[in-house]
Amino acid sequence: MDASCRICSGPVKAFVDLGFQPRGNAFPRADRVAGEFRYQLVVGMCDSCTMVQLMADIPQEVRYHDEYPYHASNSVVHSRHFEGLARHFLEHELTGPDPFIAEIGSNDGVMLATIAAAGVRHLGIEPSAQVAEMSRARGVRVLSQFFDEDSAGPIRAEHGPADVMFGANVIAHISHLASVLKGAKKLLGPDGVFVFEEPYLGSVVEQTAFDILYDEHSFVFSVRAIQAAAELYGLELVDAEPVALHGGSMRYTLGQPGARPVAPAVPELLAAEAAQRLEEHATLEAFARRAERIRDELTALVGSLRAQGKKVVGYGAPAKITTVTNYCGFGPDVIPFVCDSTPSKQGRVVAGSHIPVVAPSVFAESDADHAILFAWNHAEEIMAKERAFAERGGRWVLYVPEVHIV
């Protein structure tokens, strides 16, 4: 399967195929699973700009709907992270006489609520109606639409140039990234910055975190690919900083060309990527082979535990659970339920695999012997909260970076 790069139109060569998959964040009701949307989850890398991307183009209207179930505020770790980031912006970037910040994909207002409380002009740009209303309830001003080159002009006309544009775990989701970068060029002020955090390709490859691949992740960014994309659309990568969230992310800072000095971290990270050989297809093909091995080992382990009479359940229902359960062929006959603290997911099922999603109270009262930790990037937070599970003999099953029992 070949395709043209969404960034530079270069040739994209596939390196991994995770099978026929549904939408990661669909979580349908059990009586509405007929006719689920599915697509072939194949990921490739551009030979020209090295951008890693989905080969299929899933319409954004399909992925981000009015019942979109992800709420960033549900994680204590995420809430603290974004509050701290908001304070950083307030202290270092939003210091002029009348600053303005725009957030693409503001979700439930977890970051902008702190900005709003400080009385700073702001705008959340959030296409999902449900989470947009949650933002408004926190005092956040929200525009319910997608951001692109066309919307940037009217936003600037109404609010003026942005001192900061921000996006967290959303920019890599946008298949029309070229239009977003053109829009950022148009909306940013002369010294403005476009800051975004996304799962980092280097960490994904190092940890074999194949479950980060699903329909919403149109791209998996590297420093080299972002530098190339920024230059192509009139911006400059001026800084990059590793972030611990989601098992290893990167915070990128783009600015108008020449407006700010390029931080030493940029060439350092580019050198590290070259040493890791991230731009080589052989590296990514080896990643795909490791993903297949993890699938085989995880299914074998779960089968062995069940053969011993052990009850295996799931913990955490992030979008990545959809990739894993469908890739491994798990269903409710193998994993009777997965618990998750997000109320909007409870009472629904994982797309494709149809494993029921229940409240954490069900997990606490169950007689499960083992729990697959699908939200592995929150392992420390979850294990601390569910200490009683381990104290009564329960064991956690993890599959990143290798299949193992804790």
Short mmCIF file of N, CA and C in Angstrom, two decimals, residues 257-401:
data_model
loop_
_atom_site.label_atom_id
_atom_site.label_comp_id
_atom_site.label_asym_id
_atom_site.label_seq_id
_atom_site.Cartn_x
_atom_site.Cartn_y
_atom_site.Cartn_z
N PRO A 257 9.70 32.77 11.47
CA PRO A 257 11.12 32.61 11.15
C PRO A 257 11.97 33.79 11.61
N GLY A 258 13.02 33.48 12.36
CA GLY A 258 13.95 34.50 12.81
C GLY A 258 13.51 35.30 14.01
N ALA A 259 12.29 35.09 14.49
CA ALA A 259 11.79 35.89 15.60
C ALA A 259 12.42 35.51 16.93
N ARG A 260 12.80 34.24 17.07
CA ARG A 260 13.39 33.75 18.32
C ARG A 260 14.60 32.88 18.00
N PRO A 261 15.58 32.85 18.91
CA PRO A 261 16.72 31.96 18.68
C PRO A 261 16.30 30.49 18.81
N VAL A 262 16.94 29.63 18.05
CA VAL A 262 16.68 28.20 18.14
C VAL A 262 17.40 27.64 19.36
N ALA A 263 16.66 26.96 20.23
CA ALA A 263 17.22 26.41 21.46
C ALA A 263 18.20 25.28 21.14
N PRO A 264 19.22 25.11 21.99
CA PRO A 264 20.19 24.02 21.77
C PRO A 264 19.55 22.64 21.73
N ALA A 265 18.36 22.50 22.36
CA ALA A 265 17.70 21.20 22.41
C ALA A 265 17.34 20.69 21.02
N VAL A 266 17.09 21.59 20.07
CA VAL A 266 16.67 21.16 18.73
C VAL A 266 17.78 20.37 18.03
N PRO A 267 18.98 20.92 17.87
CA PRO A 267 20.03 20.10 17.22
C PRO A 267 20.41 18.87 18.04
N GLU A 268 20.31 18.97 19.37
CA GLU A 268 20.64 17.81 20.20
C GLU A 268 19.66 16.67 19.95
N LEU A 269 18.37 16.99 19.87
CA LEU A 269 17.36 15.97 19.64
C LEU A 269 17.44 15.42 18.22
N LEU A 270 17.78 16.27 17.27
CA LEU A 270 17.96 15.80 15.90
C LEU A 270 19.11 14.79 15.82
N ALA A 271 20.17 15.07 16.57
CA ALA A 271 21.30 14.14 16.59
C ALA A 271 20.90 12.82 17.26
N ALA A 272 20.10 12.91 18.31
CA ALA A 272 19.64 11.69 18.99
C ALA A 272 18.76 10.85 18.08
N GLU A 273 17.91 11.50 17.29
CA GLU A 273 17.05 10.77 16.35
C GLU A 273 17.89 10.09 15.26
N ALA A 274 18.94 10.78 14.82
CA ALA A 274 19.81 10.17 13.82
C ALA A 274 20.50 8.94 14.40
N ALA A 275 20.92 9.04 15.67
CA ALA A 275 21.57 7.89 16.32
C ALA A 275 20.59 6.73 16.49
N GLN A 276 19.32 7.05 16.74
CA GLN A 276 18.29 6.02 16.88
C GLN A 276 17.84 5.48 15.52
N ARG A 277 18.25 6.15 14.46
CA ARG A 277 17.89 5.80 13.08
C ARG A 277 16.38 5.84 12.87
N LEU A 278 15.74 6.86 13.42
CA LEU A 278 14.29 6.98 13.32
C LEU A 278 13.82 7.20 11.89
N GLU A 279 14.69 7.77 11.06
CA GLU A 279 14.28 8.09 9.70
C GLU A 279 14.44 6.92 8.75
N GLU A 280 14.88 5.77 9.27
CA GLU A 280 15.11 4.61 8.42
C GLU A 280 13.94 3.63 8.47
N HIS A 281 13.50 3.16 7.30
CA HIS A 281 12.39 2.22 7.25
C HIS A 281 12.72 0.92 7.99
N ALA A 282 13.98 0.52 7.99
CA ALA A 282 14.36 -0.71 8.68
C ALA A 282 14.07 -0.63 10.17
N THR A 283 14.25 0.56 10.77
CA THR A 283 13.97 0.75 12.19
C THR A 283 12.48 0.56 12.47
N LEU A 284 11.65 1.11 11.60
CA LEU A 284 10.21 1.03 11.80
C LEU A 284 9.67 -0.36 11.48
N GLU A 285 10.29 -1.03 10.54
CA GLU A 285 9.88 -2.41 10.24
C GLU A 285 10.24 -3.34 11.40
N ALA A 286 11.35 -3.08 12.09
CA ALA A 286 11.70 -3.86 13.27
C ALA A 286 10.70 -3.60 14.39
N PHE A 287 10.23 -2.36 14.51
CA PHE A 287 9.16 -2.01 15.46
C PHE A 287 7.91 -2.85 15.18
N ALA A 288 7.55 -2.98 13.92
CA ALA A 288 6.36 -3.75 13.55
C ALA A 288 6.50 -5.21 13.94
N ARG A 289 7.70 -5.76 13.76
CA ARG A 289 7.92 -7.16 14.14
C ARG A 289 7.82 -7.34 15.65
N ARG A 290 8.29 -6.36 16.41
CA ARG A 290 8.18 -6.44 17.87
C ARG A 290 6.72 -6.34 18.31
N ALA A 291 5.94 -5.53 17.61
CA ALA A 291 4.50 -5.42 17.92
C ALA A 291 3.81 -6.76 17.71
N GLU A 292 4.16 -7.46 16.65
CA GLU A 292 3.59 -8.79 16.40
C GLU A 292 3.97 -9.76 17.51
N ARG A 293 5.21 -9.67 17.98
CA ARG A 293 5.65 -10.57 19.05
C ARG A 293 4.89 -10.29 20.33
N ILE A 294 4.69 -9.01 20.65
CA ILE A 294 3.95 -8.65 21.86
C ILE A 294 2.51 -9.16 21.75
N ARG A 295 1.90 -9.01 20.58
CA ARG A 295 0.54 -9.53 20.38
C ARG A 295 0.50 -11.03 20.67
N ASP A 296 1.44 -11.76 20.10
CA ASP A 296 1.46 -13.21 20.28
C ASP A 296 1.71 -13.60 21.73
N GLU A 297 2.61 -12.89 22.40
CA GLU A 297 2.93 -13.22 23.79
C GLU A 297 1.78 -12.86 24.73
N LEU A 298 1.12 -11.74 24.45
CA LEU A 298 0.00 -11.33 25.31
C LEU A 298 -1.17 -12.30 25.16
N THR A 299 -1.50 -12.69 23.93
CA THR A 299 -2.60 -13.63 23.75
C THR A 299 -2.26 -14.99 24.35
N ALA A 300 -1.00 -15.39 24.25
CA ALA A 300 -0.59 -16.67 24.84
C ALA A 300 -0.67 -16.61 26.36
N LEU A 301 -0.25 -15.50 26.97
CA LEU A 301 -0.29 -15.37 28.42
C LEU A 301 -1.73 -15.39 28.93
N VAL A 302 -2.60 -14.63 28.28
CA VAL A 302 -4.00 -14.58 28.70
C VAL A 302 -4.64 -15.96 28.54
N GLY A 303 -4.32 -16.65 27.45
CA GLY A 303 -4.85 -17.99 27.25
C GLY A 303 -4.38 -18.96 28.31
N SER A 304 -3.11 -18.86 28.69
CA SER A 304 -2.55 -19.72 29.73
C SER A 304 -3.20 -19.45 31.09
N LEU A 305 -3.38 -18.17 31.42
CA LEU A 305 -4.00 -17.82 32.70
C LEU A 305 -5.43 -18.35 32.77
N ARG A 306 -6.17 -18.21 31.71
CA ARG A 306 -7.56 -18.69 31.69
C ARG A 306 -7.61 -20.21 31.77
N ALA A 307 -6.63 -20.85 31.13
CA ALA A 307 -6.57 -22.32 31.20
C ALA A 307 -6.32 -22.80 32.63
N GLN A 308 -5.67 -21.95 33.42
CA GLN A 308 -5.43 -22.26 34.83
C GLN A 308 -6.61 -21.89 35.73
N GLY A 309 -7.69 -21.41 35.12
CA GLY A 309 -8.87 -21.03 35.88
C GLY A 309 -8.82 -19.62 36.42
N LYS A 310 -7.87 -18.81 35.95
CA LYS A 310 -7.74 -17.43 36.41
C LYS A 310 -8.72 -16.52 35.66
N LYS A 311 -9.23 -15.52 36.36
CA LYS A 311 -10.11 -14.54 35.76
C LYS A 311 -9.29 -13.31 35.39
N VAL A 312 -9.32 -12.94 34.11
CA VAL A 312 -8.55 -11.81 33.60
C VAL A 312 -9.51 -10.72 33.15
N VAL A 313 -9.36 -9.52 33.70
CA VAL A 313 -10.20 -8.38 33.32
C VAL A 313 -9.29 -7.27 32.80
N GLY A 314 -9.88 -6.15 32.45
CA GLY A 314 -9.11 -5.02 31.95
C GLY A 314 -9.26 -3.82 32.85
N TYR A 315 -8.24 -2.95 32.84
CA TYR A 315 -8.30 -1.71 33.62
C TYR A 315 -7.87 -0.56 32.72
N GLY A 316 -8.77 0.42 32.63
CA GLY A 316 -8.53 1.59 31.80
C GLY A 316 -9.03 1.38 30.39
N ALA A 317 -9.81 2.34 29.90
CA ALA A 317 -10.34 2.25 28.54
C ALA A 317 -9.99 3.49 27.73
N PRO A 318 -8.69 3.77 27.58
CA PRO A 318 -8.31 4.84 26.65
C PRO A 318 -8.53 4.34 25.22
N ALA A 319 -8.39 5.23 24.26
CA ALA A 319 -8.60 4.83 22.87
C ALA A 319 -7.68 3.69 22.46
N LYS A 320 -6.49 3.62 23.06
CA LYS A 320 -5.53 2.59 22.68
C LYS A 320 -6.04 1.18 22.97
N ILE A 321 -7.02 1.03 23.86
CA ILE A 321 -7.55 -0.31 24.15
C ILE A 321 -8.19 -0.91 22.90
N THR A 322 -8.75 -0.05 22.06
CA THR A 322 -9.40 -0.54 20.85
C THR A 322 -8.38 -1.21 19.93
N THR A 323 -7.23 -0.57 19.76
CA THR A 323 -6.18 -1.15 18.93
C THR A 323 -5.72 -2.49 19.47
N VAL A 324 -5.45 -2.55 20.78
CA VAL A 324 -4.90 -3.76 21.37
C VAL A 324 -5.90 -4.92 21.33
N THR A 325 -7.11 -4.69 21.77
CA THR A 325 -8.08 -5.79 21.86
C THR A 325 -8.45 -6.33 20.48
N ASN A 326 -8.56 -5.45 19.50
CA ASN A 326 -8.88 -5.93 18.15
C ASN A 326 -7.68 -6.59 17.49
N TYR A 327 -6.48 -6.08 17.72
CA TYR A 327 -5.26 -6.68 17.17
C TYR A 327 -5.03 -8.06 17.76
N CYS A 328 -5.35 -8.21 19.06
CA CYS A 328 -5.14 -9.49 19.74
C CYS A 328 -6.32 -10.44 19.60
N GLY A 329 -7.46 -9.94 19.14
CA GLY A 329 -8.63 -10.79 19.01
C GLY A 329 -9.34 -11.05 20.33
N PHE A 330 -9.18 -10.15 21.29
CA PHE A 330 -9.86 -10.30 22.58
C PHE A 330 -11.30 -9.84 22.47
N GLY A 331 -12.20 -10.58 23.12
CA GLY A 331 -13.60 -10.20 23.21
C GLY A 331 -14.09 -10.43 24.62
N PRO A 332 -15.38 -10.23 24.88
CA PRO A 332 -15.92 -10.42 26.24
C PRO A 332 -15.84 -11.87 26.71
N ASP A 333 -15.66 -12.81 25.78
CA ASP A 333 -15.48 -14.19 26.20
C ASP A 333 -14.11 -14.42 26.83
N VAL A 334 -13.16 -13.52 26.53
CA VAL A 334 -11.82 -13.61 27.09
C VAL A 334 -11.64 -12.61 28.23
N ILE A 335 -12.07 -11.37 28.00
CA ILE A 335 -11.98 -10.31 29.01
C ILE A 335 -13.42 -9.86 29.28
N PRO A 336 -14.02 -10.29 30.39
CA PRO A 336 -15.44 -10.02 30.63
C PRO A 336 -15.79 -8.54 30.79
N PHE A 337 -14.84 -7.74 31.25
CA PHE A 337 -15.11 -6.30 31.37
C PHE A 337 -13.79 -5.55 31.52
N VAL A 338 -13.86 -4.25 31.26
CA VAL A 338 -12.76 -3.34 31.54
C VAL A 338 -13.36 -2.18 32.31
N CYS A 339 -12.69 -1.77 33.39
CA CYS A 339 -13.23 -0.67 34.17
C CYS A 339 -12.56 0.64 33.77
N ASP A 340 -13.30 1.73 33.86
CA ASP A 340 -12.78 3.06 33.53
C ASP A 340 -13.55 4.09 34.33
N SER A 341 -12.85 5.14 34.74
CA SER A 341 -13.47 6.16 35.60
C SER A 341 -14.26 7.20 34.82
N THR A 342 -14.24 7.14 33.48
CA THR A 342 -14.96 8.12 32.69
C THR A 342 -16.44 7.75 32.61
N PRO A 343 -17.34 8.53 33.23
CA PRO A 343 -18.76 8.18 33.24
C PRO A 343 -19.36 7.98 31.85
N SER A 344 -18.92 8.78 30.87
CA SER A 344 -19.51 8.69 29.53
C SER A 344 -19.13 7.40 28.80
N LYS A 345 -18.11 6.67 29.29
CA LYS A 345 -17.75 5.39 28.69
C LYS A 345 -18.43 4.21 29.38
N GLN A 346 -18.81 4.40 30.62
CA GLN A 346 -19.42 3.31 31.39
C GLN A 346 -20.79 2.96 30.80
N GLY A 347 -21.08 1.67 30.76
CA GLY A 347 -22.33 1.21 30.16
C GLY A 347 -22.25 1.04 28.66
N ARG A 348 -21.07 1.31 28.10
CA ARG A 348 -20.84 1.12 26.68
C ARG A 348 -19.86 -0.04 26.48
N VAL A 349 -19.42 -0.25 25.25
CA VAL A 349 -18.48 -1.33 24.97
C VAL A 349 -17.32 -0.79 24.15
N VAL A 350 -16.19 -1.49 24.22
CA VAL A 350 -15.05 -1.15 23.39
C VAL A 350 -15.41 -1.46 21.94
N ALA A 351 -15.15 -0.53 21.04
CA ALA A 351 -15.51 -0.74 19.64
C ALA A 351 -14.81 -1.97 19.08
N GLY A 352 -15.51 -2.72 18.28
CA GLY A 352 -14.94 -3.89 17.62
C GLY A 352 -14.88 -5.12 18.50
N SER A 353 -14.21 -5.02 19.64
CA SER A 353 -14.08 -6.18 20.54
C SER A 353 -15.30 -6.35 21.43
N HIS A 354 -16.08 -5.26 21.64
CA HIS A 354 -17.36 -5.29 22.36
C HIS A 354 -17.21 -5.73 23.82
N ILE A 355 -16.07 -5.44 24.41
CA ILE A 355 -15.87 -5.69 25.84
C ILE A 355 -16.59 -4.61 26.63
N PRO A 356 -17.44 -4.97 27.59
CA PRO A 356 -18.19 -3.96 28.35
C PRO A 356 -17.27 -3.07 29.19
N VAL A 357 -17.62 -1.79 29.26
CA VAL A 357 -16.89 -0.83 30.11
C VAL A 357 -17.72 -0.57 31.35
N VAL A 358 -17.11 -0.77 32.52
CA VAL A 358 -17.84 -0.63 33.77
C VAL A 358 -17.11 0.37 34.68
N ALA A 359 -17.76 0.73 35.77
CA ALA A 359 -17.18 1.66 36.74
C ALA A 359 -16.10 0.97 37.58
N PRO A 360 -15.15 1.73 38.12
CA PRO A 360 -14.12 1.14 38.97
C PRO A 360 -14.67 0.37 40.17
N SER A 361 -15.86 0.72 40.62
CA SER A 361 -16.46 0.00 41.76
C SER A 361 -16.70 -1.47 41.42
N VAL A 362 -17.00 -1.76 40.15
CA VAL A 362 -17.20 -3.14 39.73
C VAL A 362 -15.88 -3.91 39.83
N PHE A 363 -14.80 -3.26 39.45
CA PHE A 363 -13.47 -3.87 39.55
C PHE A 363 -13.13 -4.14 41.02
N ALA A 364 -13.41 -3.17 41.88
CA ALA A 364 -13.09 -3.32 43.30
C ALA A 364 -13.83 -4.48 43.94
N GLU A 365 -15.04 -4.75 43.46
CA GLU A 365 -15.87 -5.80 44.05
C GLU A 365 -15.71 -7.15 43.34
N SER A 366 -14.90 -7.18 42.26
CA SER A 366 -14.79 -8.41 41.48
C SER A 366 -13.80 -9.38 42.11
N ASP A 367 -13.80 -10.61 41.59
CA ASP A 367 -12.86 -11.63 42.06
C ASP A 367 -11.76 -11.86 41.02
N ALA A 368 -11.43 -10.80 40.28
CA ALA A 368 -10.41 -10.91 39.23
C ALA A 368 -9.05 -11.27 39.82
N ASP A 369 -8.35 -12.17 39.13
CA ASP A 369 -7.00 -12.55 39.54
C ASP A 369 -5.95 -11.68 38.87
N HIS A 370 -6.20 -11.32 37.61
CA HIS A 370 -5.26 -10.52 36.84
C HIS A 370 -6.02 -9.40 36.12
N ALA A 371 -5.37 -8.26 35.96
CA ALA A 371 -5.96 -7.13 35.24
C ALA A 371 -4.95 -6.62 34.22
N ILE A 372 -5.35 -6.61 32.95
CA ILE A 372 -4.51 -6.03 31.91
C ILE A 372 -4.62 -4.51 32.01
N LEU A 373 -3.49 -3.85 32.19
CA LEU A 373 -3.49 -2.40 32.38
C LEU A 373 -3.38 -1.72 31.02
N PHE A 374 -4.54 -1.48 30.40
CA PHE A 374 -4.55 -0.85 29.09
C PHE A 374 -4.14 0.62 29.17
N ALA A 375 -4.41 1.25 30.29
CA ALA A 375 -3.96 2.64 30.50
C ALA A 375 -2.57 2.61 31.14
N TRP A 376 -1.63 1.92 30.48
CA TRP A 376 -0.31 1.69 31.05
C TRP A 376 0.46 2.97 31.30
N ASN A 377 0.14 4.03 30.56
CA ASN A 377 0.84 5.30 30.77
C ASN A 377 0.40 5.98 32.07
N HIS A 378 -0.63 5.45 32.73
CA HIS A 378 -1.06 5.95 34.04
C HIS A 378 -0.81 4.90 35.12
N ALA A 379 0.15 4.00 34.88
CA ALA A 379 0.36 2.86 35.76
C ALA A 379 0.59 3.28 37.21
N GLU A 380 1.44 4.24 37.44
CA GLU A 380 1.76 4.65 38.82
C GLU A 380 0.53 5.18 39.54
N GLU A 381 -0.21 6.04 38.85
CA GLU A 381 -1.42 6.64 39.43
C GLU A 381 -2.47 5.56 39.72
N ILE A 382 -2.67 4.63 38.78
CA ILE A 382 -3.69 3.59 38.94
C ILE A 382 -3.31 2.60 40.02
N MET A 383 -2.07 2.13 40.01
CA MET A 383 -1.65 1.13 41.01
C MET A 383 -1.71 1.69 42.43
N ALA A 384 -1.43 2.97 42.57
CA ALA A 384 -1.54 3.59 43.89
C ALA A 384 -3.00 3.65 44.34
N LYS A 385 -3.89 3.93 43.38
CA LYS A 385 -5.32 4.03 43.71
C LYS A 385 -5.93 2.67 43.98
N GLU A 386 -5.44 1.64 43.29
CA GLU A 386 -6.01 0.29 43.41
C GLU A 386 -5.08 -0.65 44.18
N ARG A 387 -4.49 -0.13 45.25
CA ARG A 387 -3.55 -0.93 46.05
C ARG A 387 -4.22 -2.18 46.64
N ALA A 388 -5.51 -2.07 46.92
CA ALA A 388 -6.24 -3.20 47.52
C ALA A 388 -6.24 -4.41 46.60
N PHE A 389 -6.21 -4.18 45.29
CA PHE A 389 -6.20 -5.28 44.33
C PHE A 389 -4.94 -6.13 44.51
N ALA A 390 -3.80 -5.48 44.61
CA ALA A 390 -2.55 -6.21 44.80
C ALA A 390 -2.49 -6.84 46.19
N GLU A 391 -3.04 -6.16 47.18
CA GLU A 391 -2.97 -6.68 48.55
C GLU A 391 -3.77 -7.96 48.71
N ARG A 392 -4.79 -8.14 47.89
CA ARG A 392 -5.58 -9.39 47.98
C ARG A 392 -5.08 -10.46 47.00
N GLY A 393 -3.91 -10.19 46.40
CA GLY A 393 -3.31 -11.18 45.53
C GLY A 393 -3.46 -10.94 44.04
N GLY A 394 -4.12 -9.87 43.68
CA GLY A 394 -4.30 -9.55 42.27
C GLY A 394 -2.98 -9.15 41.62
N ARG A 395 -2.85 -9.40 40.32
CA ARG A 395 -1.63 -9.08 39.59
C ARG A 395 -1.96 -8.28 38.33
N TRP A 396 -1.10 -7.32 38.06
CA TRP A 396 -1.26 -6.49 36.87
C TRP A 396 -0.51 -7.10 35.69
N VAL A 397 -1.14 -7.08 34.53
CA VAL A 397 -0.50 -7.53 33.29
C VAL A 397 -0.23 -6.30 32.43
N LEU A 398 1.04 -6.09 32.08
CA LEU A 398 1.42 -4.99 31.19
C LEU A 398 2.06 -5.54 29.93
N TYR A 399 2.01 -4.78 28.86
CA TYR A 399 2.54 -5.24 27.58
C TYR A 399 3.46 -4.22 26.92
N VAL A 400 3.76 -3.12 27.61
CA VAL A 400 4.69 -2.11 27.12
C VAL A 400 5.78 -1.93 28.17
N PRO A 401 7.04 -2.05 27.84
CA PRO A 401 7.60 -2.34 26.50
C PRO A 401 7.62 -3.82 26.15
#
